[in-house]
Coordinates of C-alpha atoms and ligand atoms in Angstrom, one line a residue:
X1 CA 70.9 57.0 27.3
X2 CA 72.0 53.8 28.0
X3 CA 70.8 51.5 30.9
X4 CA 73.4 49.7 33.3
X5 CA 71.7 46.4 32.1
X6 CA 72.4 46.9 27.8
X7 CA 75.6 48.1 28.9
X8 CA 77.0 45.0 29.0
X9 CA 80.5 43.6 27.1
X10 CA 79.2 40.5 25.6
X11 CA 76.1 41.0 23.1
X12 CA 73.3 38.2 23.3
X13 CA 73.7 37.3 19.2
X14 CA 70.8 36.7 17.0
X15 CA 70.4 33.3 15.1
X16 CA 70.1 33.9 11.0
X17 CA 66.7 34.3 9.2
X18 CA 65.4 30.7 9.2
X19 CA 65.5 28.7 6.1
X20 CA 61.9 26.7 7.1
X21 CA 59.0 28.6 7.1
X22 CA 56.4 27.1 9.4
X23 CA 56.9 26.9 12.9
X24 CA 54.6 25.5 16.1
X25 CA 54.5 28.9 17.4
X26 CA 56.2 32.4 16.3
X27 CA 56.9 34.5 18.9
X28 CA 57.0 38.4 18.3
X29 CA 59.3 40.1 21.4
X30 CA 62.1 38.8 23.1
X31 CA 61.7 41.0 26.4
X32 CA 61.1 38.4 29.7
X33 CA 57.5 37.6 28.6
X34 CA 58.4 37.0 25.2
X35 CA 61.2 34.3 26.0
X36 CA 59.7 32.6 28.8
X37 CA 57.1 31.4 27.2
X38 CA 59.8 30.7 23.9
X39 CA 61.6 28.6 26.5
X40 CA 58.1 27.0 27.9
X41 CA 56.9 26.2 24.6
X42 CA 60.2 24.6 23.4
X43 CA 60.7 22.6 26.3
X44 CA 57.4 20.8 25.4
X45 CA 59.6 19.6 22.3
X46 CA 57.1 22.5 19.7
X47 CA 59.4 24.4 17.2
X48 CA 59.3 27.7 18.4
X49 CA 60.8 31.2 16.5
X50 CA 61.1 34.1 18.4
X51 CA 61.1 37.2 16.2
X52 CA 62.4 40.7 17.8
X53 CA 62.2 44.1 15.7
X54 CA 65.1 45.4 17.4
X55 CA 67.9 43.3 20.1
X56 CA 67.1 41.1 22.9
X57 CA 65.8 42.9 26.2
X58 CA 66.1 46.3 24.2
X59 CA 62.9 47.5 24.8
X60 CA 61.2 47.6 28.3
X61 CA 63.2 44.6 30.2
X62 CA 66.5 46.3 29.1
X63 CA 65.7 49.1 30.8
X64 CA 63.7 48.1 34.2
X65 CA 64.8 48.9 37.4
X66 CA 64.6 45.1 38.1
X67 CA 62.6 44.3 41.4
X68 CA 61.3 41.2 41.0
X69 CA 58.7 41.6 45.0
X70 CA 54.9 40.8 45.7
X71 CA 55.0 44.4 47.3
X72 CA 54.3 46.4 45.0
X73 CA 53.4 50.1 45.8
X74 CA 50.1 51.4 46.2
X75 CA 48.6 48.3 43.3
X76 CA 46.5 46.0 45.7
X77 CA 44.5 48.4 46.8
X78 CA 44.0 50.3 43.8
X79 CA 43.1 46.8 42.5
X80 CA 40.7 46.5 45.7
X81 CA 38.8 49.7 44.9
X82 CA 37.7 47.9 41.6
X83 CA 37.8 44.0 42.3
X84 CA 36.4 41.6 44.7
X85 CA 39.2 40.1 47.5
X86 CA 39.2 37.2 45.4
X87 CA 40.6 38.8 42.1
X88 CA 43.3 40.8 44.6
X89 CA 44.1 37.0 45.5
X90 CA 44.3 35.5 42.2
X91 CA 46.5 38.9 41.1
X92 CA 48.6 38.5 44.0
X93 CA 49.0 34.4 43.3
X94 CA 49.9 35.2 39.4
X95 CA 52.9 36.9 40.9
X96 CA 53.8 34.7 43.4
X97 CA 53.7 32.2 40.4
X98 CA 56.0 33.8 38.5
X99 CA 58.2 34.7 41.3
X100 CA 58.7 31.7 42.4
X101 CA 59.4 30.6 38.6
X102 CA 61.7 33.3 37.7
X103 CA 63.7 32.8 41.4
X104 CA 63.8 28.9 40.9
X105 CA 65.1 29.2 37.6
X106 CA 68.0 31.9 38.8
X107 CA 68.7 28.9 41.4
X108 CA 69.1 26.2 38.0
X109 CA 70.5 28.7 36.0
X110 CA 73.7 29.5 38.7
X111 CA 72.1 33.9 37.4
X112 CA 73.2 35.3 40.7
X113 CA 70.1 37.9 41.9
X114 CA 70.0 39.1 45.8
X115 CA 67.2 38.8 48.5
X116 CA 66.3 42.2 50.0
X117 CA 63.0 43.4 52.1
X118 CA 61.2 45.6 50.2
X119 CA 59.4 48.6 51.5
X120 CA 56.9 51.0 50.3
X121 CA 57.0 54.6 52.2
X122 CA 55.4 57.5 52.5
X123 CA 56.6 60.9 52.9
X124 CA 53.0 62.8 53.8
X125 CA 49.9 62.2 55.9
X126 CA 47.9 60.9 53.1
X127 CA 50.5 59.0 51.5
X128 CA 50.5 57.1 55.0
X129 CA 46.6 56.4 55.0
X130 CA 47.2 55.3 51.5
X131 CA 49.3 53.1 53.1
X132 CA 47.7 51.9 55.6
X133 CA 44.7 50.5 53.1
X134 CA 47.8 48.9 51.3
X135 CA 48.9 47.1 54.7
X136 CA 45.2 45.7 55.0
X137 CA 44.4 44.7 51.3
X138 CA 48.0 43.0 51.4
X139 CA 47.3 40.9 54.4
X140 CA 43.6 40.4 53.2
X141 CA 45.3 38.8 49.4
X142 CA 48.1 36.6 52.1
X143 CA 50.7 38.7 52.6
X144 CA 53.1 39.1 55.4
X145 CA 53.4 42.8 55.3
X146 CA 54.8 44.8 58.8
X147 CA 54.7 48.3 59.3
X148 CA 58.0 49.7 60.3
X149 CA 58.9 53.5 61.4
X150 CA 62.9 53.3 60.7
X151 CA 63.0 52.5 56.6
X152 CA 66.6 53.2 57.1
X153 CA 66.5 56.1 54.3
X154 CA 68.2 59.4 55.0
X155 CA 65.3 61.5 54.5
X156 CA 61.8 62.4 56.4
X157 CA 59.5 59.1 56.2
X158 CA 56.0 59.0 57.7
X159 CA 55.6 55.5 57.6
X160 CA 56.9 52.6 55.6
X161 CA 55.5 49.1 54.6
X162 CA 57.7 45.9 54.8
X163 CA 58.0 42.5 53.1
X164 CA 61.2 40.5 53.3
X165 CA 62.7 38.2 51.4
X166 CA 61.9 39.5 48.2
X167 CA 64.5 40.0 45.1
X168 CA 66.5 41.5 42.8
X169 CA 67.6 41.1 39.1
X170 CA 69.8 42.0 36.8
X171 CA 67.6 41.2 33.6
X172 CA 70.2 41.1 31.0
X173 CA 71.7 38.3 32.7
X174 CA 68.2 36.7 32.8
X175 CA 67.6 37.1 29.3
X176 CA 70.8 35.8 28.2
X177 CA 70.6 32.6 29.9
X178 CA 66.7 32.3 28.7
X179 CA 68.8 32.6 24.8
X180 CA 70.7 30.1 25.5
X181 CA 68.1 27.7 27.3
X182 CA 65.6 28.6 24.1
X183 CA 68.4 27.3 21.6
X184 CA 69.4 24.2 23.6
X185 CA 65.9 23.2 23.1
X186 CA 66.1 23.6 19.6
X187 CA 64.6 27.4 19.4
X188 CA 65.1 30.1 17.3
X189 CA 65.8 33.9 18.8
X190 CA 66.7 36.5 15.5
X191 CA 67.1 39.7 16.2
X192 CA 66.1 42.6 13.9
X193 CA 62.5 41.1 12.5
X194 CA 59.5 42.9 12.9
X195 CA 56.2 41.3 12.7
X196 CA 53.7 43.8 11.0
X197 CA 50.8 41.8 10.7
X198 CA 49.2 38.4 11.4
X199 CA 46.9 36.9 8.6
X200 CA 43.9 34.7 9.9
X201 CA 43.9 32.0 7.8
X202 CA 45.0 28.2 9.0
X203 CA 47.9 28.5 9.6
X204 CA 48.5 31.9 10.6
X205 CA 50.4 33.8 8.2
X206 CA 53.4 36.3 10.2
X207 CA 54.1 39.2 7.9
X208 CA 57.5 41.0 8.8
X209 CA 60.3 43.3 7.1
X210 CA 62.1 40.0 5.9
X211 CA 59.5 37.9 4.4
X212 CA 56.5 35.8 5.6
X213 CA 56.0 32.7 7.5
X214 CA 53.7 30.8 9.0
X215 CA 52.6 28.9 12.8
X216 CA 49.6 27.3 14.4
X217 CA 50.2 29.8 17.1
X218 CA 51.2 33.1 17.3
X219 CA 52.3 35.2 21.2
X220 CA 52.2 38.8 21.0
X221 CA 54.9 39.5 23.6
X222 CA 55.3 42.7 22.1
X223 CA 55.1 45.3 25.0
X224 CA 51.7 46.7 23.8
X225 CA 50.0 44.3 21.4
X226 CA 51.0 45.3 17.6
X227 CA 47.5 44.6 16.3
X228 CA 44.7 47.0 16.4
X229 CA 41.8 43.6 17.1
X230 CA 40.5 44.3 20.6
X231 CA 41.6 47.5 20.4
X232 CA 44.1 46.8 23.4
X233 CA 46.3 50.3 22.1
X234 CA 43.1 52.2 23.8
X235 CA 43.0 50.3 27.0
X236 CA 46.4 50.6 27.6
X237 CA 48.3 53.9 29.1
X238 CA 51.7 54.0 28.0
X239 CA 53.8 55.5 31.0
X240 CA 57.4 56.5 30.5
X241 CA 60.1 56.9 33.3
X242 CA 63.4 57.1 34.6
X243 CA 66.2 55.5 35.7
X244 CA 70.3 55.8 36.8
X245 CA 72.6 54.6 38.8
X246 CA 74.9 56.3 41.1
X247 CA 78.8 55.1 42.2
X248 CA 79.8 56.3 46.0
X249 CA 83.0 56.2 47.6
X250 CA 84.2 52.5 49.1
X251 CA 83.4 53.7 52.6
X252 CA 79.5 55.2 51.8
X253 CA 77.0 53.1 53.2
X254 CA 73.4 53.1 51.4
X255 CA 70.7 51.4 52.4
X256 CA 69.9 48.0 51.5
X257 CA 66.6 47.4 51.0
X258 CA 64.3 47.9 47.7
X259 CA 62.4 51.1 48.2
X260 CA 59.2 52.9 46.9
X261 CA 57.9 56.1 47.5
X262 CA 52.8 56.1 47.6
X263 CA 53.5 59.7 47.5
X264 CA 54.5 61.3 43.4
X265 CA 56.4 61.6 42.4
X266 CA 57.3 57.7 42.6
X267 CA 61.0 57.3 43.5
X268 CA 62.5 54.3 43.7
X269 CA 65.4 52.6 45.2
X270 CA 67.8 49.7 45.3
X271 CA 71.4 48.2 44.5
X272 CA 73.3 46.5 42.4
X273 CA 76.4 44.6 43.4
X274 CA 79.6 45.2 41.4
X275 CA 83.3 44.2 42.2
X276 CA 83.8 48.3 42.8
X277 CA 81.4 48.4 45.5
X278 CA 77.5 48.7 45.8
X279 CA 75.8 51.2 42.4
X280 CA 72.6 52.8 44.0
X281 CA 69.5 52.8 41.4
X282 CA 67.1 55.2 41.5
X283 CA 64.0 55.9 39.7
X284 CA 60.5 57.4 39.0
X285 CA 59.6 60.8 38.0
X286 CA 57.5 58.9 35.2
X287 CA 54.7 60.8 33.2
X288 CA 52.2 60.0 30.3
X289 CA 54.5 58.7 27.2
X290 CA 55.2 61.2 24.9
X291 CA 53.6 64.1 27.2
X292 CA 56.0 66.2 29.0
X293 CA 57.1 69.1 27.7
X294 CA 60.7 68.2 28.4
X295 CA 61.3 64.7 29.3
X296 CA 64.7 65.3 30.0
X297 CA 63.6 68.0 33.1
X298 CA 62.2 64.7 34.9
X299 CA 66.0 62.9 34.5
X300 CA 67.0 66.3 36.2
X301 CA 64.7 66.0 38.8
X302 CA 65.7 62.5 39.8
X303 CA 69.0 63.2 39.8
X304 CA 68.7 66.2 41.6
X305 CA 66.5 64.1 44.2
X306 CA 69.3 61.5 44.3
X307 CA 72.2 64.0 44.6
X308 CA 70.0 65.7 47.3
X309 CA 70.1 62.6 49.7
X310 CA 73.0 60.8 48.8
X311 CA 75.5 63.6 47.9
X312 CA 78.7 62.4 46.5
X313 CA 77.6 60.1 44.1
X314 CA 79.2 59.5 40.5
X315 CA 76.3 59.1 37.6
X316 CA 77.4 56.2 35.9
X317 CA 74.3 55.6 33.6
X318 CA 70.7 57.4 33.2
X319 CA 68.5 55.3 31.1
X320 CA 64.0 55.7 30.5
X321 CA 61.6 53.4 29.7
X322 CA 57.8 52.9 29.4
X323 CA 55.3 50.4 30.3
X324 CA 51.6 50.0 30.4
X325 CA 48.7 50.6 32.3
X326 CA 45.5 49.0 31.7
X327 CA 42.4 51.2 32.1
X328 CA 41.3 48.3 34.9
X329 CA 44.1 47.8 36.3
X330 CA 44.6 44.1 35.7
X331 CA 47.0 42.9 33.5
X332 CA 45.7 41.5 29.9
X333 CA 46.9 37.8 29.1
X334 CA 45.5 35.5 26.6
X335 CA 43.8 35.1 23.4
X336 CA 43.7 37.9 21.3
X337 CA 39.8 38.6 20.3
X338 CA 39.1 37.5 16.7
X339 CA 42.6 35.6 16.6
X340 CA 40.5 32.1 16.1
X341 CA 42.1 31.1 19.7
X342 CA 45.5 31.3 18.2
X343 CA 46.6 34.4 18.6
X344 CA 47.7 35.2 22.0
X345 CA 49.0 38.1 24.0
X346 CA 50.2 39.6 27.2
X347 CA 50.5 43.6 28.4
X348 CA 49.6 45.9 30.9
X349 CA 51.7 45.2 33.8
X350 CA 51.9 48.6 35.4
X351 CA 55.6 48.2 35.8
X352 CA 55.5 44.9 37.4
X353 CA 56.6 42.9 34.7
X354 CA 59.2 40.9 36.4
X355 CA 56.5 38.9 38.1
X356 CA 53.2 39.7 35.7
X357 CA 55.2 39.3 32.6
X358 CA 56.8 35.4 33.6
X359 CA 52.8 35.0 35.2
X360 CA 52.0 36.0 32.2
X361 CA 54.1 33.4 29.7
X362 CA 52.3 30.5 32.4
X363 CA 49.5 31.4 31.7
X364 CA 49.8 31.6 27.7
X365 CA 52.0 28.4 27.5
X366 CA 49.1 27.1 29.4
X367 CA 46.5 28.2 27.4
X368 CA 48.6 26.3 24.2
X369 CA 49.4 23.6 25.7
X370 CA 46.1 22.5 27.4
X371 CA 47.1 23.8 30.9
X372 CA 45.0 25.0 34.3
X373 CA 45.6 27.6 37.0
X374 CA 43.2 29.2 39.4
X375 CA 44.4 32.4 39.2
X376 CA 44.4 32.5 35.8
X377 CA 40.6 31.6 35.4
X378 CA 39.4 33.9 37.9
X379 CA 41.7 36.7 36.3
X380 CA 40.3 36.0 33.2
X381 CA 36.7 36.5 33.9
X382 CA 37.2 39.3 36.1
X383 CA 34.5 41.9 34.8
X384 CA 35.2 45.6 34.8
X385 CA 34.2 47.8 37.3
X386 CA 32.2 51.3 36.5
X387 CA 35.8 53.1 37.8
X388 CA 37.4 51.1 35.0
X389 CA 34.9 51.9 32.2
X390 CA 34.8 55.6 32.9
X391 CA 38.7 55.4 33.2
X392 CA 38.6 54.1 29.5
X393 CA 36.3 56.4 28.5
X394 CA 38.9 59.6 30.2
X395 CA 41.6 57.9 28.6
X396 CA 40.3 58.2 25.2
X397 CA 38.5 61.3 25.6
X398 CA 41.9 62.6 26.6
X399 CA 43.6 61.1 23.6
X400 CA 40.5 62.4 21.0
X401 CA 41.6 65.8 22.7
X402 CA 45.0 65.7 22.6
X403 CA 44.4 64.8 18.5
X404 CA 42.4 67.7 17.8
X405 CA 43.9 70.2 19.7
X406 CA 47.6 68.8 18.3
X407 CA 46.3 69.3 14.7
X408 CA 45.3 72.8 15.3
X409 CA 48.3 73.8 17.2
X410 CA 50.5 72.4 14.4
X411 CA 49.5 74.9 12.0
X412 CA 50.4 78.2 14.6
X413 CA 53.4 76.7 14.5
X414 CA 55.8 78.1 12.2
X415 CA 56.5 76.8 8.9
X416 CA 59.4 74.4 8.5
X417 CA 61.2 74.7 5.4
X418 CA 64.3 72.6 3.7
X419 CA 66.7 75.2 6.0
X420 CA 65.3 74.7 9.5
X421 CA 68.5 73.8 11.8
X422 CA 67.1 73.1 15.2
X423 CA 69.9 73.8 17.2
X424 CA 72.0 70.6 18.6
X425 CA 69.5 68.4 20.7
X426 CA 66.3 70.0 19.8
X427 CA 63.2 68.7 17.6
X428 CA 60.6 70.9 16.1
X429 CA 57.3 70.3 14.6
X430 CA 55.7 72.7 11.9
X431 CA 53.8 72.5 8.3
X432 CA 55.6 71.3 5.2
X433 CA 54.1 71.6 2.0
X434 CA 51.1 71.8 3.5
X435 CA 51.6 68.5 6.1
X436 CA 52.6 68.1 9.5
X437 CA 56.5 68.0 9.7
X438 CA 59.4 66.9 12.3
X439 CA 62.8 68.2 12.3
X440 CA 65.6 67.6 14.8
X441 CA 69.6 68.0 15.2
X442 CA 71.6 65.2 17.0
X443 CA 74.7 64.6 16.7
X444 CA 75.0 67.5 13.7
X445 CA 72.7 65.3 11.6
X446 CA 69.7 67.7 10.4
X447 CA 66.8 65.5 9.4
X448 CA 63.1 65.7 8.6
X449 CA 60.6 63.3 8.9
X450 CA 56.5 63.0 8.8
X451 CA 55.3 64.2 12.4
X452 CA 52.6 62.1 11.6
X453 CA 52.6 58.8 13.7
X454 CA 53.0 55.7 12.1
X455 CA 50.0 53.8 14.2
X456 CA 47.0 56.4 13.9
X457 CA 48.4 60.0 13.3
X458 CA 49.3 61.2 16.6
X459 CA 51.6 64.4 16.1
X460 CA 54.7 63.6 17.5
X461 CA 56.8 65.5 20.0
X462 CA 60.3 66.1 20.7
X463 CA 61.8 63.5 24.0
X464 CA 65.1 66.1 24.8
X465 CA 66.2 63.4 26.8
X466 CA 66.3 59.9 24.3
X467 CA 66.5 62.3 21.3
X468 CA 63.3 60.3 19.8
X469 CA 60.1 61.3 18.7
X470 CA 57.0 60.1 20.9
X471 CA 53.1 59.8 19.8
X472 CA 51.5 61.4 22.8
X473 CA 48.3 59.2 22.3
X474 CA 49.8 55.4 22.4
X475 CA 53.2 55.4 22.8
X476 CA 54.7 54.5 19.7
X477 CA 58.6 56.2 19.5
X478 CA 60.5 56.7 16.4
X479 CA 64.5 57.7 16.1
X480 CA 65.2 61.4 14.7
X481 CA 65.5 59.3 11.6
X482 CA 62.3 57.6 12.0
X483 CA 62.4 54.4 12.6
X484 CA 60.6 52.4 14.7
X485 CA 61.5 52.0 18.2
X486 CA 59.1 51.0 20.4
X487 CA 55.0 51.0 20.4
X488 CA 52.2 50.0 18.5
X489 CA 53.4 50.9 15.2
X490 CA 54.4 48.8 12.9
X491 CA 56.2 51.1 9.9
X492 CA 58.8 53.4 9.9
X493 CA 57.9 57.1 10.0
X494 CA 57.5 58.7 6.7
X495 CA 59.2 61.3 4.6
X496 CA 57.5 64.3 4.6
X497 CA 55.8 65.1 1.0
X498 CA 58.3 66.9 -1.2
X499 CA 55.7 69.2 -3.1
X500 CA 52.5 69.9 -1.8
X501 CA 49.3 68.0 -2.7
X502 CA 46.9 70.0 -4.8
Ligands
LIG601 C1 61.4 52.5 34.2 C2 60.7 51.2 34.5 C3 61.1 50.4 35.6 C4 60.5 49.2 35.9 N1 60.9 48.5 37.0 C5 60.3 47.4 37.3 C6 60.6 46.6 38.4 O1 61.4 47.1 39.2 N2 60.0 45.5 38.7 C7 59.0 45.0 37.8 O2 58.4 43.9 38.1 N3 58.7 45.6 36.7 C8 59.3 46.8 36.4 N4 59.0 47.4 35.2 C9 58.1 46.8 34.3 C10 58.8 45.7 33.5 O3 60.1 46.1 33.2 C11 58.0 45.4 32.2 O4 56.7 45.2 32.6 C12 58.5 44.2 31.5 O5 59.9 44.3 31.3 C13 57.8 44.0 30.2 O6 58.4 42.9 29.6 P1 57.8 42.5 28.1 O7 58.6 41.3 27.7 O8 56.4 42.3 28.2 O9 58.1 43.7 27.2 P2 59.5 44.2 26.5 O10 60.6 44.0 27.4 O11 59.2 45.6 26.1 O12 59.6 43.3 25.3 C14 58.8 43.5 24.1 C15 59.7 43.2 22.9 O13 58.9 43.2 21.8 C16 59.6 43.8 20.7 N5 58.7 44.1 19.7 C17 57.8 45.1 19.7 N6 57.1 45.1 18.5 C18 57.5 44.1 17.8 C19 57.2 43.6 16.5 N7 56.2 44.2 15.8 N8 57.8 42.5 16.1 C20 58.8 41.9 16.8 N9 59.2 42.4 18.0 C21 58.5 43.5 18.5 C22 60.3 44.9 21.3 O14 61.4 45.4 20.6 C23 60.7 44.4 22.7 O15 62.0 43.9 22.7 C24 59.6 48.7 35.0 C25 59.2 49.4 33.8 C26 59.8 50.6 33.6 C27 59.3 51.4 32.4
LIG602 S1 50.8 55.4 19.0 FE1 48.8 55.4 18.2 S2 48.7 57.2 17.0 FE2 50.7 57.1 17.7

């Protein structure tokens, strides 16, 4: 699957492995938090490299649905059921931050993006009291939310919560300008390196597949953070969803705004201007990364949901991503804990990374640089409510779980041997020579890898729908050959053993 932001005719290049080794800061991830702070960092005149493991926006960014709004679902008052009114205002003035950073730069930049109201609805009597305690926590945190009854969408809508004047992005186009903008001020953007550990020593050394190097400072931009201090991979809930975009006849009219359902499943709604007309986007059906049975049922449901209500639409692309959710709620940005102060990082933006993620790179430029912003202090000594501790503790109760019961099931299943064929599209899990094994068919290509994950030994499942496999206890993906695609892994996956161990 392919989102309608990667599917793009000109490629963002990568500049060559550097010939210096030391740089002011090495930056591993060039989604939108990643770059941002490349581009704040080398506009201060430091010698910044940005290292990505795979292509420019190909992770998360690549494959958002691209609303860059302050409204944001049913977040400020799930926030207000854990935080003082203060650290809902400080979260809500990180995004206006990098709102008005990201939309001011679009303006410099000439990146064309559209302003459209966006509305949260609900579809059911307690989505609408959910609702209502949005409405009240919004305008408590300063915004200028209004209810209206007509969300102009063609189906059943109990009530629906407005803001205007928010926007809309196409983050490739972003990205690519960011590139540019790094490189004019004498950065460095190289695709296909992947950092795989940082030493601690002054400076920092920056292992990766292509040799080492060194900084004063490193940013993990990296999604979720690739190193295991803090133990951010078990605060962190890695949720996977979906996206695709629909063509309609010249004469269709859909609606304009930038929709979300409080009610799950979350759908969500908007448009993207092309010379053929108006594409809508939908999205949602998301679920725990690398827990659903079949992810590729929850592409069918969306569809079937879009098709439903806007009958007559052309599938031009389906694409799915993940993001993360911190146990609290709040976003994580800073220093990384034993990282000396010089290891920094930024995650857990709940799929609200167009506004957390630039917030975010602020915050962490600032924190170089010898920089000050009120919401970022009070953010950062926010303290974590019992809800947040015992949703910690469920999360990795749940994932414990998940491990043990994996490692038992595993050995019901039936042996795989050097002849298992899955057939075309399909990915099964089994013993081989005694350890756990993963073999899929795409494309005609049979091939077997360790169903052992990479990061902590998760047993991987099948994704039907990216024809990957996904650790159902962080979120780390791997292609049916096994590399690395996206998580907190940092290796390939491995061959399974070829004899078994006495
Ligand atoms: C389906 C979906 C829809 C969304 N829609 C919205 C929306 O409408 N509005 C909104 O605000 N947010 C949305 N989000 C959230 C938003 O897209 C993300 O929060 C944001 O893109 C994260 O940006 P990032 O730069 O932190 O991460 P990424 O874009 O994932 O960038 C991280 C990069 O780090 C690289 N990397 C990882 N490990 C290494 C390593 N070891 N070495 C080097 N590089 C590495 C990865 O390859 C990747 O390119 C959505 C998320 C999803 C999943
Ligand atoms: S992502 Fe942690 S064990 Fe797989």
């Amino acid at each position: 699957m392919k989102s309608l932001w990667l599917d793009r005719e000109a490629r963002i290049t990568s500049d060559p492995l550097p010939d210096g080794k030391h740089f002011d800061t090495i930056i591993a991830g060039a989604g939108l938090t990643g770059l941002v702070t490349a581009l704040l960092l080398s506009r201060s005149g430091q010698r910044v490299a940005v290292f990505e493991a795979r292509t420019v926006g190909a992770v998360t960014t690549g494959n958002t649905t691209g609303k860059l709004s302050l409204l944001q679902g049913g977040v400020l008052s799930s926030l207000r059921a854990q935080y003082s009114l203060k650290m809902v205002h400080a979260y809500v003035e990180a995004n206006k931050s990098g709102q008005a950073w990201l939309t001011q730069y679009m303006d410099q930049q000439g990146i064309a993006y559209q302003r459209r109201t966006a509305v949260t609805f609900a579809t059911s009597d307690d989505g609408g009291q959910r609702l209502r305690k949005e409405a009240a926590v919004s305008r408590d945190a300063g915004l200028d939310v209004h209810f209206s009854r007509d969300a102009g969408l063609p189906f059943h809508v109990v009530e629906a919560l407005e803001l205007e004047n928010q926007v809309q992005i196409n983050p490739m186009d972003v990205l690519e300008v960011l590139v540019r903008d790094i490189r004019d001020h004498g950065g460095l953007v190289v695709e296909g390196v992947q950092v795989q550990n940082v030493g601690s020593g002054q400076p920092l050394e920056v292992t990766t597949r292509k040799g080492s190097f060194t900084a004063d400072t490193v940013v993990l931009a990296t999604g979720t953070p690739i190193l295991d201090r803090g133990l951010y991979f078990a605060k962190l809930e890695p949720n996977r969803s979906y996206a695709a975009a629909l063509r309609f006849p010249a004469d269709n009219k859909i609606p304009g705004g930038m929709y979300l359902s409080i009610d799950p499943p979350t759908r969500s709604q908007r448009t993207f201007p092309t010379d053929q007309g108006e594409l809508l986007l939908v999205g949602g059906y998301g679920h725990p990364g690398g827990r659903a049975k079949s992810p590729k049922s929850h592409v069918d449901a969306l569809l079937a949901w879009a098709h439903q209500h806007y009958p007559g639409g052309e599938v031009t692309h389906t694409w799915s991503a993940q993001d993360y959710r911190a146990t609290n709620l709040m976003p994580f940005f800073g220093k990384l804990p034993r990282g000396h102060g010089r290891i920094l990082f930024a995650t857990g933006y709940n799929k609200w990374g167009m506004s957390n993620g630039v917030a975010a790179a602020l915050s962490v430029t600032a924190d170089i640089l010898g920089g000050h912003s009120d919401w970022a202090t009070t953010i950062h000594h926010r303290v974590t409510h019992p809800q947040g501790a015992a949703e910690a503790i469920r999360l990795n109760a749940s994932t414990a779980k998940r491990m043990i019961d994996d490692r038992a099931r595993v050995k019901r299943n039936p042996e795989i041997s050097a002849e298992t064929r899955p057939p075309e599209g399909k990915g099964v899990v089994g013993l081989y020579n005694g350890e756990p094994a993963a073999v899929s068919t795409v494309d005609g290509n049979v091939c077997m890898v360790s169903a052992s994950c990479a990061h902590l030994g998760g047993l991987l499942t099948w994704n039907d729908a990216e024809k990957s496999w996904d650790c159902p206890l962080h979120g780390s993906r791997f292609s049916p050959e096994g590399k690395y695609l996206e998580g907190p892994a940092t290796h390939n996956l491995q061959k399974p053993p070829d004899k078994k161990k006495d």
